[in-house]
Coordinates of C-alpha atoms and ligand atoms in Angstrom, one line a residue:
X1 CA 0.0 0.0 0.0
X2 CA 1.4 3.2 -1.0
X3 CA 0.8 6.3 2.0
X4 CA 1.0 9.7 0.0
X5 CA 3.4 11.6 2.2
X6 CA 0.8 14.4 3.0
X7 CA -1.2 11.8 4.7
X8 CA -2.6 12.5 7.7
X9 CA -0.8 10.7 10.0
X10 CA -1.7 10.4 13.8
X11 CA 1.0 9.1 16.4
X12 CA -0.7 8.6 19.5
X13 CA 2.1 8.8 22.4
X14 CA 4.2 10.4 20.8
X15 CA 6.2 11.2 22.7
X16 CA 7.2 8.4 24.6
X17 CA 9.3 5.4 23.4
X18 CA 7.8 4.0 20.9
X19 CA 6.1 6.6 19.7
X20 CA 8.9 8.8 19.3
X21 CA 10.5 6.8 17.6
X22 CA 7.8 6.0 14.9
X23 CA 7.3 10.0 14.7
X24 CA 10.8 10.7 13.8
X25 CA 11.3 7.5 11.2
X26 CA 7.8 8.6 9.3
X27 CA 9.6 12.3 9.2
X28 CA 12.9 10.2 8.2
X29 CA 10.6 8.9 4.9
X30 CA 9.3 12.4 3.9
X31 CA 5.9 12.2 5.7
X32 CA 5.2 15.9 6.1
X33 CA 1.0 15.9 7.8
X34 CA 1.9 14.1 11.0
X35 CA -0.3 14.9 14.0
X36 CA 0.4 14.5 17.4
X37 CA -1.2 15.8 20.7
X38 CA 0.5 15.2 24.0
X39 CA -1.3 14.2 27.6
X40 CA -2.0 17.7 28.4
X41 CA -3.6 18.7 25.3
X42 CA -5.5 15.6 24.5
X43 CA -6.2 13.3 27.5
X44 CA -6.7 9.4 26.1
X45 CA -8.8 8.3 29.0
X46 CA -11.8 11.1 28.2
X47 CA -13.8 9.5 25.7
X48 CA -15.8 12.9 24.8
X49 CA -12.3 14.8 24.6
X50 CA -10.9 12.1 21.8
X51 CA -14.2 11.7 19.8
X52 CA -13.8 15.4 19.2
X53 CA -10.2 15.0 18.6
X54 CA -11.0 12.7 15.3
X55 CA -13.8 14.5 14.3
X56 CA -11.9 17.7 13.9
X57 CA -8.2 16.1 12.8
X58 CA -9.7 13.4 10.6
X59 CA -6.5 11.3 10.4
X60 CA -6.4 9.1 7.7
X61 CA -3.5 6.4 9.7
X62 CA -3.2 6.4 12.8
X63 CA -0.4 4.4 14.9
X64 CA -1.8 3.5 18.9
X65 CA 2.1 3.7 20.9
X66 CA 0.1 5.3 23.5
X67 CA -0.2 3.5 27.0
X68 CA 0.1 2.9 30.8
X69 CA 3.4 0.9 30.0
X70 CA 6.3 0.3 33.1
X71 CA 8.7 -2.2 34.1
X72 CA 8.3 -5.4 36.4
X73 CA 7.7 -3.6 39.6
X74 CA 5.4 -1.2 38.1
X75 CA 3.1 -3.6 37.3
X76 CA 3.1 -5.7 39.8
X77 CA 2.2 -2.8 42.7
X78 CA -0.3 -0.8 39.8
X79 CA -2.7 -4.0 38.7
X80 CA -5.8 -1.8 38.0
X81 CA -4.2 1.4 36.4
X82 CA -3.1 -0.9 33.9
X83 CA -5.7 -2.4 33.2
X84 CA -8.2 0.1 33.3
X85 CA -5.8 2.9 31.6
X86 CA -4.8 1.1 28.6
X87 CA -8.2 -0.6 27.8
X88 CA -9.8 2.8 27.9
X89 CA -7.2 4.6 25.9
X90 CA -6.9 1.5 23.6
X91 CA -11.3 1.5 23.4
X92 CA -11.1 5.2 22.2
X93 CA -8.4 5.3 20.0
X94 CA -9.9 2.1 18.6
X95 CA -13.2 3.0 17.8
X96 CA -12.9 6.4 17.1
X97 CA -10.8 5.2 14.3
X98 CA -13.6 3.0 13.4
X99 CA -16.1 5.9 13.6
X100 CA -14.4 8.3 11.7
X101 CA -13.0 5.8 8.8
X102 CA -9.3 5.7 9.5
X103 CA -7.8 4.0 6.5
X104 CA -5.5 1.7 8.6
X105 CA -4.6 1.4 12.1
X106 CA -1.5 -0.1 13.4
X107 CA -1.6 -1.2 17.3
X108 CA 1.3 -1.6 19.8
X109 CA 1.0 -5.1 22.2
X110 CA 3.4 -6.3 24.4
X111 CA 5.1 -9.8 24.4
X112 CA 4.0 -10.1 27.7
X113 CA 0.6 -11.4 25.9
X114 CA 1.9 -14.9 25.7
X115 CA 1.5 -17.3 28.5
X116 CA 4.4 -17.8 30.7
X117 CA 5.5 -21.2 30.5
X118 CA 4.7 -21.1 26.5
X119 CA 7.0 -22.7 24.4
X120 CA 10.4 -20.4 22.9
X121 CA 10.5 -18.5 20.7
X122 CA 7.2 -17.7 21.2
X123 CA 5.0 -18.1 18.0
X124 CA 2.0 -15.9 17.3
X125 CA 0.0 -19.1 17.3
X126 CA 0.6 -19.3 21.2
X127 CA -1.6 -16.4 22.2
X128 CA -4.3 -17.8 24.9
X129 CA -3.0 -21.4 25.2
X130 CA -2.0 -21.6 28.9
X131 CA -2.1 -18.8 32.0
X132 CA 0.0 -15.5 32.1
X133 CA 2.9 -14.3 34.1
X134 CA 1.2 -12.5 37.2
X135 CA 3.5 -10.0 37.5
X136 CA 2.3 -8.3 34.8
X137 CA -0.9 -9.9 34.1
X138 CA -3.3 -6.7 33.7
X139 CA -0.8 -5.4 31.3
X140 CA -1.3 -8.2 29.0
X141 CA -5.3 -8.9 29.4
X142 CA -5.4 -5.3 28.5
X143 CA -3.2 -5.7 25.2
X144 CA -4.9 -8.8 24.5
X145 CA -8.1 -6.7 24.6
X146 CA -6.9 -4.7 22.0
X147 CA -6.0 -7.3 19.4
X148 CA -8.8 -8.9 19.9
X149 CA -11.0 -5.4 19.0
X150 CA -9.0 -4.8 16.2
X151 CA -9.8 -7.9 14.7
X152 CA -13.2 -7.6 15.8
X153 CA -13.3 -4.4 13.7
X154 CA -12.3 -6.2 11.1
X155 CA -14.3 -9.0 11.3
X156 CA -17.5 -7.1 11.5
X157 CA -16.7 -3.9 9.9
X158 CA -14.1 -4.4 6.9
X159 CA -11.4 -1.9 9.5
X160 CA -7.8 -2.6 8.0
X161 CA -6.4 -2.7 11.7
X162 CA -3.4 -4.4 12.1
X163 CA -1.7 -5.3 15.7
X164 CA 2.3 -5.7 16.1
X165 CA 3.9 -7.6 19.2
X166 CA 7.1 -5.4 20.0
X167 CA 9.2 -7.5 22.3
X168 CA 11.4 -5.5 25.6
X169 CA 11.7 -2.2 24.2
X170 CA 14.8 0.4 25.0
X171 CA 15.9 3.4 23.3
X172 CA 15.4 7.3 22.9
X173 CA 12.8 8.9 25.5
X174 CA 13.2 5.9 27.9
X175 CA 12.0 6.4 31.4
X176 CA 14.8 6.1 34.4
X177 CA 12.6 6.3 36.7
X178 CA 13.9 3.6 39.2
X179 CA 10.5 2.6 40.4
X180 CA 8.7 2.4 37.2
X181 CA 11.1 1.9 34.8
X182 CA 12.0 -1.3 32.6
X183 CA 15.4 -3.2 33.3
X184 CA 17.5 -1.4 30.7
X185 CA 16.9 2.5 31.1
X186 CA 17.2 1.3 35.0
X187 CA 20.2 -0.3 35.0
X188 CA 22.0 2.3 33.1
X189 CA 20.8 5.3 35.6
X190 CA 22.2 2.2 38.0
X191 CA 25.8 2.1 36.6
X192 CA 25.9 5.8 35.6
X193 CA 24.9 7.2 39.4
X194 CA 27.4 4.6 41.1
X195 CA 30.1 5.3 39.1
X196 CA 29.7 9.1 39.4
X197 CA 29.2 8.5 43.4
X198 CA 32.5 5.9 43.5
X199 CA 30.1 3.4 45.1
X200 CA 31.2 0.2 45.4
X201 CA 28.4 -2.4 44.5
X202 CA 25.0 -2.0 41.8
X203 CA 22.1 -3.7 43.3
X204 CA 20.2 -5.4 40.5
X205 CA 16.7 -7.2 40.7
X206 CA 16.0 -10.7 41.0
X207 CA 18.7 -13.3 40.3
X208 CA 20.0 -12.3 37.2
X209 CA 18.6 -15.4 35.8
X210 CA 15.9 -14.8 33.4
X211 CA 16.5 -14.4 29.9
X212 CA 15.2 -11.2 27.6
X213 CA 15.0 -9.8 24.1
X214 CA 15.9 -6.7 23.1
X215 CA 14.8 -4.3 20.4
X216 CA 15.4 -0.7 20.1
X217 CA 12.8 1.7 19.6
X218 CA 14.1 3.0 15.8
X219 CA 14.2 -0.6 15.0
X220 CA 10.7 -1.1 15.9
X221 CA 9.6 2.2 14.5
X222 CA 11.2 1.2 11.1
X223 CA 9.5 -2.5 11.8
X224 CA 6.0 -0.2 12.2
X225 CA 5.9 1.9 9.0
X226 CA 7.1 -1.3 6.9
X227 CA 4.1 -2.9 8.5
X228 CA 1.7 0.0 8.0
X229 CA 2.6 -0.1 4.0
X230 CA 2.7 -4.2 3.6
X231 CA 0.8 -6.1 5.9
X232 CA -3.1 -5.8 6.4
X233 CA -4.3 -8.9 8.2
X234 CA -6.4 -10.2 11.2
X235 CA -3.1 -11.7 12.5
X236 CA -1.3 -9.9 14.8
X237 CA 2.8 -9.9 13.7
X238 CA 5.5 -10.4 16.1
X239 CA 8.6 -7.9 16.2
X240 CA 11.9 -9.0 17.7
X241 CA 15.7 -9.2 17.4
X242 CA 16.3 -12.4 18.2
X243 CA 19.1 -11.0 20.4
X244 CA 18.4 -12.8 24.2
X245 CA 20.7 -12.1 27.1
X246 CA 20.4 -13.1 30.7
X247 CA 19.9 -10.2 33.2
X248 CA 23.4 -10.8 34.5
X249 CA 24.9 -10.4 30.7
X250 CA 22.8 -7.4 30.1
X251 CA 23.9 -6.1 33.8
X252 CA 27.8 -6.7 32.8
X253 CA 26.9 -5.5 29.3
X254 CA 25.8 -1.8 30.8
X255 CA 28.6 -1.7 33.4
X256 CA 31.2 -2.2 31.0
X257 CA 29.1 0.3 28.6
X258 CA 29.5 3.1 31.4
X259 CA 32.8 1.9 33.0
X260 CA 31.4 0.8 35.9
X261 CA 34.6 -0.5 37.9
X262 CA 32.9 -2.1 41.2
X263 CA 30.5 -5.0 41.8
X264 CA 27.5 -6.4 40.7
X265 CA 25.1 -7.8 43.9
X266 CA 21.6 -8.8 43.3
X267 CA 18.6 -8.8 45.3
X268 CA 16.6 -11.9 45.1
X269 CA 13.7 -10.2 47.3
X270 CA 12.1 -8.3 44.6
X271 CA 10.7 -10.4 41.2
X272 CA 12.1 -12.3 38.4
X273 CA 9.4 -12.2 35.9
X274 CA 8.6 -14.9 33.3
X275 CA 11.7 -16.9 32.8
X276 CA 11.8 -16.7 28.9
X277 CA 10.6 -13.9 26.6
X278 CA 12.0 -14.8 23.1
X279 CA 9.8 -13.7 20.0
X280 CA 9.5 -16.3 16.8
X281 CA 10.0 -13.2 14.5
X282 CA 10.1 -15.6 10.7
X283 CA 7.2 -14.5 10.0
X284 CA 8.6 -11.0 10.1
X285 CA 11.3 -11.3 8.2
X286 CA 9.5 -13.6 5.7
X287 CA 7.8 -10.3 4.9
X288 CA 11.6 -8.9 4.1
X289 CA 12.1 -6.8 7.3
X290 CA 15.6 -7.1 9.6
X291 CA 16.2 -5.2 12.9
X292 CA 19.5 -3.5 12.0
X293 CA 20.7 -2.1 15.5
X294 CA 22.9 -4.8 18.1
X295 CA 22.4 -4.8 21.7
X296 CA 25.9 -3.3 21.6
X297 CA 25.5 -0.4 19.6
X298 CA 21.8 0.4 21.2
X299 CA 23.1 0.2 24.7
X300 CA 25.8 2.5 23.7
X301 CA 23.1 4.9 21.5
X302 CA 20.5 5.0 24.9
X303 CA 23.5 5.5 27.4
X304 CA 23.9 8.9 25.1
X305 CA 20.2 9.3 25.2
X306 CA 20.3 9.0 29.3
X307 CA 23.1 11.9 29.4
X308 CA 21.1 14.4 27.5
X309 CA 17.6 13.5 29.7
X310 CA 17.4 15.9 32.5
X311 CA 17.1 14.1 35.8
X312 CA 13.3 13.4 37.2
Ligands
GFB401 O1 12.2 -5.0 32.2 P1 11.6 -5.5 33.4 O2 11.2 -4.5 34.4 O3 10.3 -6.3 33.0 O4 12.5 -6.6 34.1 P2 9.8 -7.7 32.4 C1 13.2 -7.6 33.4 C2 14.1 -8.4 34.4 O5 15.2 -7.5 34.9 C3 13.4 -8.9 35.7 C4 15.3 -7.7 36.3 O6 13.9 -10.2 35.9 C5 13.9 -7.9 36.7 O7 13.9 -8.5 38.0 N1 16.0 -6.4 36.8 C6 17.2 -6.4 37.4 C7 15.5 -5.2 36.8 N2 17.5 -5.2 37.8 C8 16.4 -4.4 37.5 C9 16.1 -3.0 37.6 O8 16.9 -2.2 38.2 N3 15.0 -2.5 37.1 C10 14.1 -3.4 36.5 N4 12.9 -2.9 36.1 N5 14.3 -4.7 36.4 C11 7.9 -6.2 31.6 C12 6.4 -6.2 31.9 O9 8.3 -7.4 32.1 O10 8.1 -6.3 30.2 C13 5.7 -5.3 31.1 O11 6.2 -5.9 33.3 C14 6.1 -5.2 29.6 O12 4.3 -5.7 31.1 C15 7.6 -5.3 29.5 O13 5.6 -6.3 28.9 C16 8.0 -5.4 28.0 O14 10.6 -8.0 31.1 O15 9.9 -8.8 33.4

């Protein structure tokens, strides 16, 4: 499908991660009509507020990266803000895409969708054969939720709405929030703060056992737009990298990133997580896409990113 590069073009979120990231690779292709609106000029939870949003902007594409999203201890403390949030703001931007004839919608799940003892990599074909991880459980009903109404949309309406299963995300406009945040962004305000300080030990999470995927943000964003112009079915695609660490290598890979030179001590009090999170991407790159950015190179690319964020 060819997108006219005066398209209207609606990025909700961003400016967050994802979202960012999809907003500066559609400017990267020429796309000159993009419309965003951040959380104090439109808020996603008031139904009213984004009717009247579409009715006025009339976006012809419109990518959902908007959500309540946070790391393991985030969601394991916030059940009901993440479920509630993100199946409202997922509800409006869904079917005010519906009501106002959106040509094609892309939204943004989660791996976390799969069950947690599913076999690896996890195949799209997985979805709903066994029980989640309950750590972050809410999270994944919600984005379930949404797949399932875009399909629905489909189903019953004709909708061209696609859904795309990013795997652990890191990048530009990461949070470091240490509370909320997701492992990488955490661990690299971790190394960065101890090594400035001359402290002698990082306290990770858990045991430094489980393994994760990681993807960078322009690599999903490029992923996004391919998928916007060449894939327009019920089936929701999985986007990974295929490059799994343990928490321990991706702890040792961040100190030696910042030049950490003390220890590494973990506390096994706070969560693990699922034990495996690895995406089946084939069918992917049967379509002809490949991430193009190493763990190596992105760590190095979001430890820049974290120097030029302003503390919070
Ligand atoms: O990225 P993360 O918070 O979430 O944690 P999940 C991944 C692993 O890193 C867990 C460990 O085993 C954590 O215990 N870890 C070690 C740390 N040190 C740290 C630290 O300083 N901060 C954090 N945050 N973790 C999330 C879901 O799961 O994945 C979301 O909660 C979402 O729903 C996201 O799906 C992609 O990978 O376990």
């Amino acid at each position: 499908m060819e997108i006219v590069k005066n398209a209207r073009i609606y990025v909700a979120g961003h400016r967050g991660l994802a979202g960012s990231a999809i907003w500066r690779e559609l400017e990267r292709q020429g796309f000159n009509n993009l419309i965003g609106r951040t959380r104090s000029e439109l808020n996603l939870l008031d139904s009213v507020a984004v009717q009247k949003f579409f009715t006025a902007e009339k976006p012809e594409y419109v990518f959902i990266a908007a959500a309540k999203v946070g790391g393991i201890l985030a969601n394991a403390t916030q059940p009901a803000s993440f479920l509630f949030e993100n199946l409202q703001i997922q509800n409006n931007l869904i079917h005010n895409s519906h009501i106002s004839a959106v040509k094609k919608l892309l939204f943004l799940g989660s791996s976390c969708i799969f069950p947690k003892l599913a076999p690896q990599p996890l195949k799209e074909e997985y979805l709903l054969t066994g029980p989640l991880e309950p750590t972050n459980e809410c999270y994944a009903v919600a984005k379930i939720a949404g797949i399932k109404l875009c399909q629905a949309y489909r189903q019953q309406y004709g909708s061209d709405f696609i859904s795309a299963m990013p795997t652990n995300l890191y990048g530009a406009n990461d949070n470091y929030n240490l509370e909320t945040s997701h492992v990488l962004p955490g661990l690299i305000r971790k190394f960065h703060e101890a090594k400035l300080s001359g402290a002698a030990a990082v306290t990770c999470w858990g045991t430094g056992k489980p393994l994760r995927e990681f993807l960078h943000a322009d690599d999903l964003a490029r992923a996004c737009v391919f998928l916007m112009k060449n894939y327009s079915q019920s089936d929701f695609i999985n986007v990974g990298s295929g490059q799994e660490v343990t928490i321990r290598q991706l702890a040792e890979l961040v100190q030696a990133t910042i030049g950490f030179p003390g220890e590494i001590v973990w506390d096994t009090t706070k969560p693990d997580g699922t034990p495996r999170k690895l995406l089946d991407t084939s069918r992917l790159f049967a379509l002809g896409w490949k991430p193009e950015i190493s763990l190596e190179n992105g760590i190095r690319l979001a430890y820049e990113d974290f120097l030029k964020t302003p503390a919070k």
